[in-house]
Short mmCIF file of C-alpha atoms in Angstrom, two decimals:
data_model
loop_
_atom_site.label_atom_id
_atom_site.label_comp_id
_atom_site.label_asym_id
_atom_site.label_seq_id
_atom_site.Cartn_x
_atom_site.Cartn_y
_atom_site.Cartn_z
CA UNK A 1 127.62 139.15 128.95
CA UNK A 2 124.26 140.18 127.97
CA UNK A 3 124.11 136.79 125.61
CA UNK A 4 125.02 134.94 128.62
CA UNK A 5 122.79 136.43 131.11
CA UNK A 6 119.96 136.31 128.31
CA UNK A 7 120.21 132.97 127.30
CA UNK A 8 119.86 131.70 131.07
CA UNK A 9 116.83 133.76 132.51
CA UNK A 10 115.25 132.49 129.15
CA UNK A 11 116.38 128.40 130.24
CA UNK A 12 115.07 129.44 133.41
CA UNK A 13 111.67 130.56 132.26
CA UNK A 14 111.09 128.14 129.51
CA UNK A 15 111.63 125.39 132.81
CA UNK A 16 109.73 126.65 134.54
CA UNK A 17 106.55 127.29 132.53
CA UNK A 18 103.50 125.01 133.07
CA UNK A 19 103.99 123.18 129.88
CA UNK A 20 107.05 121.83 130.76
CA UNK A 21 106.36 121.54 134.25
CA UNK A 22 103.34 119.52 132.89
CA UNK A 23 105.41 116.94 130.23
CA UNK A 24 108.34 116.22 133.18
CA UNK A 25 106.25 116.24 136.32
CA UNK A 26 104.65 112.19 135.74
CA UNK A 27 101.63 110.84 136.30
CA UNK A 28 99.60 108.74 138.46
CA UNK A 29 98.83 105.84 135.24
CA UNK A 30 96.65 103.25 136.36
CA UNK A 31 96.64 100.13 133.15
CA UNK A 32 94.18 97.70 134.23
CA UNK A 33 94.70 94.82 132.47
CA UNK A 34 93.74 91.63 134.50
CA UNK A 35 91.97 89.06 131.84
CA UNK A 36 94.36 86.24 130.90
CA UNK A 37 95.03 86.88 127.50
CA UNK A 38 98.69 87.09 126.76
CA UNK A 39 98.89 87.72 123.03
CA UNK A 40 96.56 91.26 124.16
CA UNK A 41 98.56 92.41 126.94
CA UNK A 42 102.02 91.90 125.50
CA UNK A 43 100.96 94.22 122.66
CA UNK A 44 99.81 96.92 125.21
CA UNK A 45 102.62 96.53 127.67
CA UNK A 46 105.39 97.77 125.52
CA UNK A 47 103.34 101.45 126.32
CA UNK A 48 103.25 100.58 129.84
CA UNK A 49 106.87 100.53 130.11
CA UNK A 50 108.03 103.23 127.74
CA UNK A 51 105.36 105.52 129.74
CA UNK A 52 107.32 103.95 133.59
CA UNK A 53 110.59 104.85 131.07
CA UNK A 54 109.66 108.75 130.71
CA UNK A 55 108.87 109.17 134.25
CA UNK A 56 105.15 108.40 134.31
CA UNK A 57 104.18 106.24 137.94
CA UNK A 58 102.22 103.01 136.53
CA UNK A 59 100.71 100.61 137.75
CA UNK A 60 99.70 97.31 135.25
CA UNK A 61 97.33 95.53 137.14
CA UNK A 62 97.47 91.63 135.10
CA UNK A 63 98.21 88.02 135.17
CA UNK A 64 101.94 89.00 133.41
CA UNK A 65 105.01 90.26 134.81
CA UNK A 66 107.43 91.72 132.09
CA UNK A 67 110.09 90.05 131.87
CA UNK A 68 113.65 91.93 131.43
CA UNK A 69 114.38 94.53 133.17
CA UNK A 70 111.70 96.79 134.73
CA UNK A 71 111.43 100.82 135.21
CA UNK A 72 111.68 101.40 139.13
CA UNK A 73 108.37 103.65 138.47
CA UNK A 74 106.25 100.16 137.33
CA UNK A 75 104.22 98.31 139.47
CA UNK A 76 103.16 94.72 139.25
CA UNK A 77 99.35 93.99 141.22
CA UNK A 78 100.06 90.50 140.02
CA UNK A 79 96.62 89.03 139.87
CA UNK A 80 95.37 84.77 139.48
CA UNK A 81 95.08 83.42 136.10
CA UNK A 82 91.97 82.92 135.59
CA UNK A 83 91.96 81.44 132.11
CA UNK A 84 89.39 81.01 129.24
CA UNK A 85 87.32 78.52 129.29
CA UNK A 86 87.20 77.56 125.92
CA UNK A 87 83.02 76.57 124.94
CA UNK A 88 85.08 75.03 121.63
CA UNK A 89 88.13 73.88 120.60
CA UNK A 90 89.63 76.06 118.24
CA UNK A 91 90.58 73.26 115.73
CA UNK A 92 86.81 72.37 114.86
CA UNK A 93 85.93 76.66 115.81
CA UNK A 94 87.05 76.82 112.20
CA UNK A 95 83.47 74.81 111.09
CA UNK A 96 81.45 77.51 113.29
CA UNK A 97 78.93 79.28 111.59
CA UNK A 98 79.85 83.05 111.83
CA UNK A 99 77.16 84.03 114.25
CA UNK A 100 77.44 81.55 115.86
CA UNK A 101 81.22 81.60 116.51
CA UNK A 102 80.31 85.51 117.40
CA UNK A 103 78.73 85.03 119.69
CA UNK A 104 80.85 81.82 121.11
CA UNK A 105 83.93 84.44 121.53
CA UNK A 106 81.61 87.32 123.13
CA UNK A 107 80.17 85.01 125.58
CA UNK A 108 83.54 83.93 126.60
CA UNK A 109 85.27 86.74 126.70
CA UNK A 110 82.36 88.37 129.11
CA UNK A 111 82.34 85.32 131.45
CA UNK A 112 86.13 86.03 131.24
CA UNK A 113 85.79 89.74 132.99
CA UNK A 114 83.59 88.43 135.12
CA UNK A 115 85.61 85.90 136.54
CA UNK A 116 88.19 88.80 136.69
CA UNK A 117 86.37 91.18 138.67
CA UNK A 118 85.73 88.38 141.59
CA UNK A 119 88.94 88.03 142.35
CA UNK A 120 89.48 89.08 145.81
CA UNK A 121 93.19 90.67 144.76
CA UNK A 122 91.06 92.85 141.88
CA UNK A 123 88.53 93.70 144.96
CA UNK A 124 91.00 94.53 147.32
CA UNK A 125 92.66 96.40 144.67
CA UNK A 126 89.78 98.40 143.85
CA UNK A 127 89.19 98.92 147.61
CA UNK A 128 91.87 100.29 148.24
CA UNK A 129 91.27 104.33 148.78
CA UNK A 130 94.25 105.20 148.66
CA UNK A 131 94.87 104.40 145.19
CA UNK A 132 94.22 108.08 142.62
CA UNK A 133 94.51 107.90 139.07
CA UNK A 134 95.43 110.91 136.09
CA UNK A 135 94.53 108.32 133.56
CA UNK A 136 93.35 104.70 133.42
CA UNK A 137 94.09 102.21 130.76
CA UNK A 138 91.85 99.45 130.30
CA UNK A 139 90.97 97.03 126.91
CA UNK A 140 87.53 98.00 124.90
CA UNK A 141 87.09 94.69 123.33
CA UNK A 142 83.99 92.71 124.37
CA UNK A 143 82.81 94.04 126.66
CA UNK A 144 82.50 97.17 128.10
CA UNK A 145 82.69 96.53 132.42
CA UNK A 146 86.07 97.89 133.11
CA UNK A 147 84.65 101.60 132.10
CA UNK A 148 83.50 101.85 135.35
CA UNK A 149 87.34 102.30 136.32
CA UNK A 150 87.38 105.89 134.96
CA UNK A 151 84.66 106.24 137.48
CA UNK A 152 85.83 104.90 140.95
CA UNK A 153 89.53 106.67 140.09
CA UNK A 154 87.12 109.69 138.27
CA UNK A 155 89.83 109.99 135.56
CA UNK A 156 90.51 110.11 131.94
CA UNK A 157 89.53 106.84 130.58
CA UNK A 158 91.46 105.28 127.58
CA UNK A 159 90.56 102.21 125.39
CA UNK A 160 93.48 100.07 123.91
CA UNK A 161 91.57 97.96 121.19
CA UNK A 162 93.57 94.69 120.07
CA UNK A 163 92.70 94.37 116.45
CA UNK A 164 90.58 96.08 114.33
CA UNK A 165 87.72 96.98 116.35
CA UNK A 166 84.44 95.61 115.65
CA UNK A 167 81.13 96.69 115.11
CA UNK A 168 79.83 96.86 119.12
CA UNK A 169 82.94 98.65 119.49
CA UNK A 170 82.90 101.45 116.97
CA UNK A 171 79.16 102.52 117.07
CA UNK A 172 80.27 102.80 120.93
CA UNK A 173 83.29 105.00 120.24
CA UNK A 174 81.64 107.07 117.25
CA UNK A 175 83.69 105.18 114.67
CA UNK A 176 82.10 105.02 110.64
CA UNK A 177 81.42 101.05 109.90
CA UNK A 178 79.90 101.69 106.73
CA UNK A 179 79.60 97.53 105.70
CA UNK A 180 79.39 98.82 102.10
CA UNK A 181 83.90 99.12 102.48
CA UNK A 182 83.69 97.86 105.86
CA UNK A 183 84.48 94.11 106.30
CA UNK A 184 83.66 92.82 109.52
CA UNK A 185 86.69 91.22 110.26
CA UNK A 186 84.07 87.22 111.06
CA UNK A 187 84.30 87.03 107.12
CA UNK A 188 87.07 86.54 104.75
CA UNK A 189 85.92 89.42 102.98
CA UNK A 190 88.28 92.71 101.68
CA UNK A 191 86.91 96.24 101.39
CA UNK A 192 86.37 95.30 97.33
CA UNK A 193 82.76 93.26 97.92
CA UNK A 194 80.16 92.07 95.42
CA UNK A 195 76.43 92.84 96.04
CA UNK A 196 76.81 89.14 97.71
CA UNK A 197 79.17 89.30 100.02
CA UNK A 198 77.83 93.48 101.02
CA UNK A 199 74.22 91.55 101.68
CA UNK A 200 76.01 88.91 103.64
CA UNK A 201 78.32 91.80 105.77
CA UNK A 202 75.46 94.35 105.67
CA UNK A 203 73.57 90.84 107.77
CA UNK A 204 76.64 89.89 109.81
CA UNK A 205 76.90 94.14 111.07
CA UNK A 206 73.22 94.38 112.12
CA UNK A 207 73.31 90.71 113.63
CA UNK A 208 76.12 92.36 115.90
CA UNK A 209 74.93 94.44 116.58
CA UNK A 210 71.05 93.07 117.76
CA UNK A 211 73.43 90.31 120.08
CA UNK A 212 75.48 92.67 121.58
CA UNK A 213 72.69 95.30 121.81
CA UNK A 214 70.64 91.81 123.10
CA UNK A 215 72.15 90.28 125.29
CA UNK A 216 75.57 91.66 126.54
CA UNK A 217 75.31 95.00 126.56
CA UNK A 218 72.72 93.36 129.63
CA UNK A 219 74.81 91.11 130.79
CA UNK A 220 77.93 94.44 130.99
CA UNK A 221 75.29 96.47 132.66
CA UNK A 222 74.29 93.61 134.94
CA UNK A 223 78.16 93.26 135.73
CA UNK A 224 78.13 96.75 137.18
CA UNK A 225 75.89 96.54 139.30
CA UNK A 226 76.58 93.18 141.22
CA UNK A 227 80.37 92.95 140.28
CA UNK A 228 81.46 96.06 141.74
CA UNK A 229 82.10 97.50 145.64
CA UNK A 230 84.38 100.31 145.44
CA UNK A 231 83.10 102.99 147.58
CA UNK A 232 80.61 105.39 145.36
CA UNK A 233 80.01 102.28 142.78
CA UNK A 234 76.45 102.83 143.74
CA UNK A 235 76.52 106.04 141.81
CA UNK A 236 77.97 104.96 138.75
CA UNK A 237 76.65 106.21 135.69
CA UNK A 238 75.09 103.40 132.74
CA UNK A 239 76.62 102.18 130.53
CA UNK A 240 75.72 104.72 127.60
CA UNK A 241 76.81 107.80 129.55
CA UNK A 242 80.67 105.55 130.35
CA UNK A 243 81.29 104.80 126.29
CA UNK A 244 80.48 108.57 126.36
CA UNK A 245 82.89 109.64 128.45
CA UNK A 246 86.03 107.62 126.73
CA UNK A 247 88.43 110.27 125.80
CA UNK A 248 91.21 108.43 123.58
CA UNK A 249 91.15 105.21 122.18
CA UNK A 250 94.85 104.04 120.70
CA UNK A 251 93.18 101.29 118.10
CA UNK A 252 96.22 98.43 116.95
CA UNK A 253 95.79 98.92 113.22
CA UNK A 254 97.62 100.35 110.48
CA UNK A 255 96.37 101.08 106.80
CA UNK A 256 99.24 99.20 105.26
CA UNK A 257 98.91 95.47 107.75
CA UNK A 258 94.77 96.01 107.33
CA UNK A 259 91.30 97.24 105.31
CA UNK A 260 91.66 101.36 105.36
CA UNK A 261 89.00 102.89 107.38
CA UNK A 262 88.13 107.04 108.78
CA UNK A 263 89.22 106.89 112.24
CA UNK A 264 87.84 110.00 114.28
CA UNK A 265 90.11 112.64 116.05
CA UNK A 266 90.18 110.95 119.52
CA UNK A 267 91.10 107.13 118.16
CA UNK A 268 94.82 107.06 117.19
CA UNK A 269 95.97 103.61 115.13
CA UNK A 270 99.34 102.50 116.82
CA UNK A 271 100.29 98.84 115.57
CA UNK A 272 103.30 98.10 116.03
CA UNK A 273 103.52 99.47 118.70
CA UNK A 274 104.63 96.08 120.60
CA UNK A 275 107.66 95.80 117.64
CA UNK A 276 111.04 97.01 118.60
CA UNK A 277 114.31 95.06 117.62
CA UNK A 278 115.53 91.86 119.74
CA UNK A 279 119.08 92.23 119.87
CA UNK A 280 121.41 89.52 119.39
CA UNK A 281 123.31 89.79 123.25
CA UNK A 282 119.54 88.68 124.87
CA UNK A 283 119.33 85.60 123.03
CA UNK A 284 121.12 82.18 123.89
CA UNK A 285 124.63 81.74 121.57
CA UNK A 286 123.96 78.14 120.18
CA UNK A 287 120.39 79.94 118.23
CA UNK A 288 121.84 82.58 117.57
CA UNK A 289 124.50 80.40 115.91
CA UNK A 290 122.11 77.75 114.46
CA UNK A 291 120.11 80.86 112.62
CA UNK A 292 123.24 82.71 111.41
CA UNK A 293 125.17 79.57 110.01
CA UNK A 294 121.60 78.57 108.05
CA UNK A 295 122.94 78.57 104.68
CA UNK A 296 119.44 77.75 102.82
CA UNK A 297 117.35 80.19 105.33
CA UNK A 298 115.11 79.61 107.99
CA UNK A 299 111.40 78.87 107.98
CA UNK A 300 109.47 79.39 111.12
CA UNK A 301 106.35 77.94 112.28
CA UNK A 302 103.79 78.99 115.05
CA UNK A 303 100.05 79.59 115.89
CA UNK A 304 100.61 81.55 118.22
CA UNK A 305 100.09 81.53 122.17
CA UNK A 306 96.00 80.46 122.13
CA UNK A 307 96.42 77.75 119.65
CA UNK A 308 98.75 74.42 120.24
CA UNK A 309 99.97 72.98 117.38
CA UNK A 310 100.05 70.04 119.48
CA UNK A 311 96.15 69.79 119.26
CA UNK A 312 97.14 68.96 115.22
CA UNK A 313 95.41 65.75 114.08
CA UNK A 314 98.12 63.46 114.02
CA UNK A 315 97.27 63.21 110.13
CA UNK A 316 98.07 67.44 109.59
CA UNK A 317 100.95 66.53 112.43
CA UNK A 318 102.57 64.46 109.47
CA UNK A 319 101.57 66.29 106.59
CA UNK A 320 103.90 68.76 107.87
CA UNK A 321 106.84 66.52 108.64
CA UNK A 322 106.70 64.96 105.49
CA UNK A 323 107.06 68.47 103.31
CA UNK A 324 109.39 69.72 105.93
CA UNK A 325 111.30 67.11 105.74
CA UNK A 326 112.03 67.68 100.93
CA UNK A 327 113.27 71.23 102.17
CA UNK A 328 116.90 72.68 102.48
CA UNK A 329 116.10 75.28 105.43
CA UNK A 330 115.73 74.74 108.45
CA UNK A 331 112.59 74.45 110.36
CA UNK A 332 112.01 75.91 113.67
CA UNK A 333 108.40 74.53 114.64
CA UNK A 334 106.68 75.75 117.79
CA UNK A 335 105.37 72.55 119.78
CA UNK A 336 103.83 73.12 122.88
CA UNK A 337 103.68 68.72 124.03
CA UNK A 338 105.80 66.46 123.94
CA UNK A 339 107.80 65.23 121.03
CA UNK A 340 107.03 64.28 116.68
CA UNK A 341 107.58 60.99 116.21
CA UNK A 342 110.12 60.54 112.68
CA UNK A 343 111.64 63.92 112.60
CA UNK A 344 113.63 65.15 109.78
CA UNK A 345 117.17 66.77 111.34
CA UNK A 346 116.68 69.58 109.88
CA UNK A 347 113.40 70.30 111.90
CA UNK A 348 114.12 71.96 115.57
CA UNK A 349 110.85 72.25 117.95
CA UNK A 350 110.72 73.52 121.05
CA UNK A 351 107.65 74.94 123.32
CA UNK A 352 108.52 78.53 122.73
CA UNK A 353 110.87 80.49 120.48
CA UNK A 354 111.85 84.27 120.35
CA UNK A 355 109.36 84.98 117.81
CA UNK A 356 110.39 88.64 116.86
CA UNK A 357 114.41 87.96 116.16
CA UNK A 358 113.65 85.58 114.72
CA UNK A 359 111.34 87.58 111.72
CA UNK A 360 113.51 89.94 112.18
CA UNK A 361 116.89 87.64 111.01
CA UNK A 362 118.17 87.97 107.41
CA UNK A 363 117.89 84.25 106.82
CA UNK A 364 114.28 83.81 107.69
CA UNK A 365 112.74 82.93 104.40
CA UNK A 366 108.63 82.15 105.22
CA UNK A 367 106.65 82.53 108.71
CA UNK A 368 103.91 80.05 108.69
CA UNK A 369 101.13 81.20 111.18
CA UNK A 370 97.51 81.34 112.40
CA UNK A 371 96.91 85.01 110.55
CA UNK A 372 96.88 86.61 114.11
CA UNK A 373 96.88 90.12 113.82
CA UNK A 374 100.59 90.48 115.90
CA UNK A 375 101.86 88.16 114.24
CA UNK A 376 101.04 89.30 110.42
CA UNK A 377 101.88 92.80 112.07
CA UNK A 378 106.04 91.68 112.62
CA UNK A 379 106.31 89.70 109.92
CA UNK A 380 105.59 93.24 107.85
CA UNK A 381 107.78 95.22 109.98
CA UNK A 382 110.72 92.84 108.28
CA UNK A 383 109.09 92.42 105.12
CA UNK A 384 108.69 88.56 105.83
CA UNK A 385 105.93 86.81 103.25
CA UNK A 386 103.25 84.37 105.19
CA UNK A 387 101.59 81.33 104.56
CA UNK A 388 98.61 81.23 106.82
CA UNK A 389 95.82 78.73 108.45
CA UNK A 390 92.95 81.01 109.84
CA UNK A 391 90.97 79.54 112.83
CA UNK A 392 88.69 82.01 113.73
CA UNK A 393 87.67 86.64 114.84
CA UNK A 394 89.99 88.14 113.27
CA UNK A 395 92.26 85.45 111.08
CA UNK A 396 90.13 84.91 107.87
CA UNK A 397 90.13 88.85 107.85
CA UNK A 398 93.96 89.21 108.31
CA UNK A 399 94.71 86.17 105.77
CA UNK A 400 92.40 87.73 103.38
CA UNK A 401 94.37 91.30 103.47
CA UNK A 402 97.42 89.06 102.74
CA UNK A 403 96.67 86.94 100.12
CA UNK A 404 94.77 90.22 98.10
CA UNK A 405 98.31 91.78 98.59
CA UNK A 406 99.69 89.18 96.98
CA UNK A 407 102.44 88.71 100.27
CA UNK A 408 101.07 85.10 101.08
CA UNK A 409 99.51 82.62 100.65
CA UNK A 410 95.98 81.00 102.40
CA UNK A 411 95.66 77.07 102.93
CA UNK A 412 92.65 75.71 104.66
CA UNK A 413 93.51 73.08 106.98
CA UNK A 414 90.46 70.99 105.98
CA UNK A 415 91.89 71.21 102.17
CA UNK A 416 95.34 70.45 103.64
CA UNK A 417 97.97 68.03 101.87
CA UNK A 418 101.04 66.92 101.27
CA UNK A 419 101.16 68.80 97.67
CA UNK A 420 98.93 71.40 99.07
CA UNK A 421 101.59 72.27 101.46
CA UNK A 422 104.87 71.70 98.39
CA UNK A 423 103.16 74.07 96.51
CA UNK A 424 102.02 76.63 99.00
CA UNK A 425 105.93 76.64 100.16
CA UNK A 426 107.92 76.24 96.71
CA UNK A 427 106.00 79.49 95.61
CA UNK A 428 106.87 81.78 98.17
CA UNK A 429 110.09 80.34 98.31
CA UNK A 430 111.05 80.71 94.57
CA UNK A 431 108.70 83.31 93.40
CA UNK A 432 110.02 86.52 94.30
CA UNK A 433 106.68 88.55 93.71
CA UNK A 434 105.78 87.99 97.06
CA UNK A 435 108.96 88.81 99.23
CA UNK A 436 108.38 91.51 96.96
CA UNK A 437 105.30 92.71 98.02
CA UNK A 438 105.81 92.12 102.04
CA UNK A 439 108.18 94.34 101.69
CA UNK A 440 106.57 96.94 99.43
CA UNK A 441 103.54 96.69 102.29
CA UNK A 442 106.93 96.31 104.83
CA UNK A 443 108.32 100.00 103.49
CA UNK A 444 104.65 101.65 103.68
CA UNK A 445 104.38 100.54 107.69
CA UNK A 446 106.68 101.77 108.49
CA UNK A 447 107.43 105.11 106.13
CA UNK A 448 105.97 107.45 109.07
CA UNK A 449 106.65 110.53 110.88
CA UNK A 450 106.36 109.34 114.16
CA UNK A 451 106.54 106.00 115.50
CA UNK A 452 103.76 104.20 116.95
CA UNK A 453 105.60 104.37 119.83
CA UNK A 454 105.96 107.82 120.47
CA UNK A 455 102.35 108.28 118.66
CA UNK A 456 100.73 106.38 121.08
CA UNK A 457 103.11 107.81 124.21
CA UNK A 458 102.56 110.99 122.49
CA UNK A 459 98.36 111.04 122.59
CA UNK A 460 98.70 109.36 126.64
CA UNK A 461 100.20 112.77 127.40
CA UNK A 462 98.29 114.74 125.34
CA UNK A 463 94.92 113.95 127.48
CA UNK A 464 97.25 114.03 130.81
CA UNK A 465 98.06 117.88 129.53
CA UNK A 466 94.46 118.89 128.19
CA UNK A 467 92.40 116.90 130.54
CA UNK A 468 89.66 116.12 127.87
CA UNK A 469 89.45 115.53 125.06
CA UNK A 470 87.01 118.04 123.23
CA UNK A 471 87.96 116.96 119.61
CA UNK A 472 85.40 113.48 120.22
CA UNK A 473 83.45 112.52 117.87
CA UNK A 474 80.05 113.43 118.34
CA UNK A 475 78.37 110.70 117.24
CA UNK A 476 79.41 109.50 120.59
CA UNK A 477 76.27 110.72 122.41
CA UNK A 478 73.86 109.34 119.37
CA UNK A 479 71.69 107.40 120.03
CA UNK A 480 71.42 104.30 117.41
CA UNK A 481 68.07 105.57 115.18
CA UNK A 482 70.19 109.24 115.42
CA UNK A 483 73.13 107.43 114.19
CA UNK A 484 71.51 106.23 111.29
CA UNK A 485 69.53 109.22 110.49
CA UNK A 486 66.81 106.69 110.90
CA UNK A 487 64.70 109.61 113.04
CA UNK A 488 65.18 111.52 109.64
CA UNK A 489 64.12 108.68 107.23
CA UNK A 490 61.20 108.30 108.66
CA UNK A 491 60.50 112.63 109.14
CA UNK A 492 61.13 112.36 105.26
CA UNK A 493 59.31 108.96 104.34
CA UNK A 494 56.53 110.58 106.12
CA UNK A 495 56.46 114.05 104.58
CA UNK A 496 56.82 112.41 100.99
CA UNK A 497 53.69 110.01 102.29
CA UNK A 498 51.32 113.19 103.65
CA UNK A 499 51.71 115.36 100.19
CA UNK A 500 51.55 112.06 98.24
CA UNK A 501 47.90 111.75 99.64
CA UNK A 502 47.42 115.05 99.69
CA UNK A 503 47.90 115.54 95.73
CA UNK A 504 46.02 112.53 95.34
CA UNK A 505 42.92 113.43 97.69
CA UNK A 506 43.36 117.39 95.68
CA UNK A 507 43.17 115.11 92.27
CA UNK A 508 40.56 113.50 93.57
CA UNK A 509 38.82 116.84 95.13
CA UNK A 510 39.68 118.80 91.27
CA UNK A 511 38.26 115.55 89.32
CA UNK A 512 34.47 115.52 91.82
CA UNK A 513 34.40 119.13 90.70
CA UNK A 514 35.32 119.02 86.69
CA UNK A 515 33.06 116.51 86.48
CA UNK A 516 29.71 117.85 88.31
CA UNK A 517 30.66 121.12 86.01
CA UNK A 518 30.39 118.52 83.01
CA UNK A 519 26.86 117.35 84.09
CA UNK A 520 25.26 121.16 84.69
CA UNK A 521 27.29 122.37 81.66
CA UNK A 522 24.97 119.84 79.05
#
């Protein structure tokens, strides 16, 4: 009897403790993601849904409404899709000089951020004084203008990076970004670089920092001053202070799908949290039957949500058509507009396919992709080899990693012809090393003590429970000359110069004294 009473008392004491109450009591969380980049949102939204499933009240500001069942604690605030105005066609941007490419992408992103902040729906939401949040989630990628949301709601701020952080974000968040072993994702370098590659990598990193700090930093600051109208926006701190207020950064990265690099304790890698198994019950029966009955296997062909395969020049389309015609495998080709003339019987085209389901199907043998990060993660989640046609941003970086680790082949569109494509497909399908290497990388990716989703949720809830993260990297509060120890090097150099000068003068003075004594002795 005493034992039973002790258990009841113990459970009561635990249930009434602050620790349990802080975990079980749902927080008000704002996910502010008005950018019209579906590939980014689709990578983050599973976390928003999971937080809602775990009892938190999650308000999501976005142009995209989640598909399927949504928890009652998930509240979607729709905003117009402002669309990203393309400065250059994706088919041509791959030939653009790297610095120009970088500037074009940064400029497009900054302009798009600006267009979201002037939306009536966004202003109405931010000006609503009834809204109160315990935590704010935003995307941090080539614009810091959304950092003001932490000030708006006096709440801790979580940054989410859709890919490996660029130099600018690394600097602002205190992440080491040494150009000797951290390749820029604008380049197709690995982490093992020759002297010339390290030289160029350093130049690109320096160019990105200069362009970001001189041009885009000013643009972001102007957006803070001019575009926010919420109560108290006049007292919003400058960008430097807002950057230092970031408490947690969730990075869509992992050393099994990108090059290893150091991260401070408040930067957490969560690559793969968007990959959730899609059951066959949620897939069209005819489509499932097609994959299940593919005795020779399936090849999936997609360039993601931002690049339309239907925009390919006709000569490239004919190469793919004629190459696929020779195959015994079924080819599922994501084609966005109209039809394709003289299509082989083994090729099926559609505007949309359930990509995660296809890649995880036992009969899928090959993924032909543009090399986007989510596509890479989803392929490696199931140990699937790749053929990649990179276009811009991190796609060259990603495919270099794939080639270096032996689970895929990179092809430039400029060098594409029937023989090149035939040879690449044959190698992937019949050289088992590609599949074995992909499976090895997959094993490493999946062999983690805690899932990426649980890690992300824990990190967010830890911040809710404990508030300010006292383990934030001190480098976040350092200026650029302090971070690169420029002031220390100048001090050491000045002292060495002074010592050298004193020694030089002393030796000269001693020589004069010796010469005078010699003359007197004579």
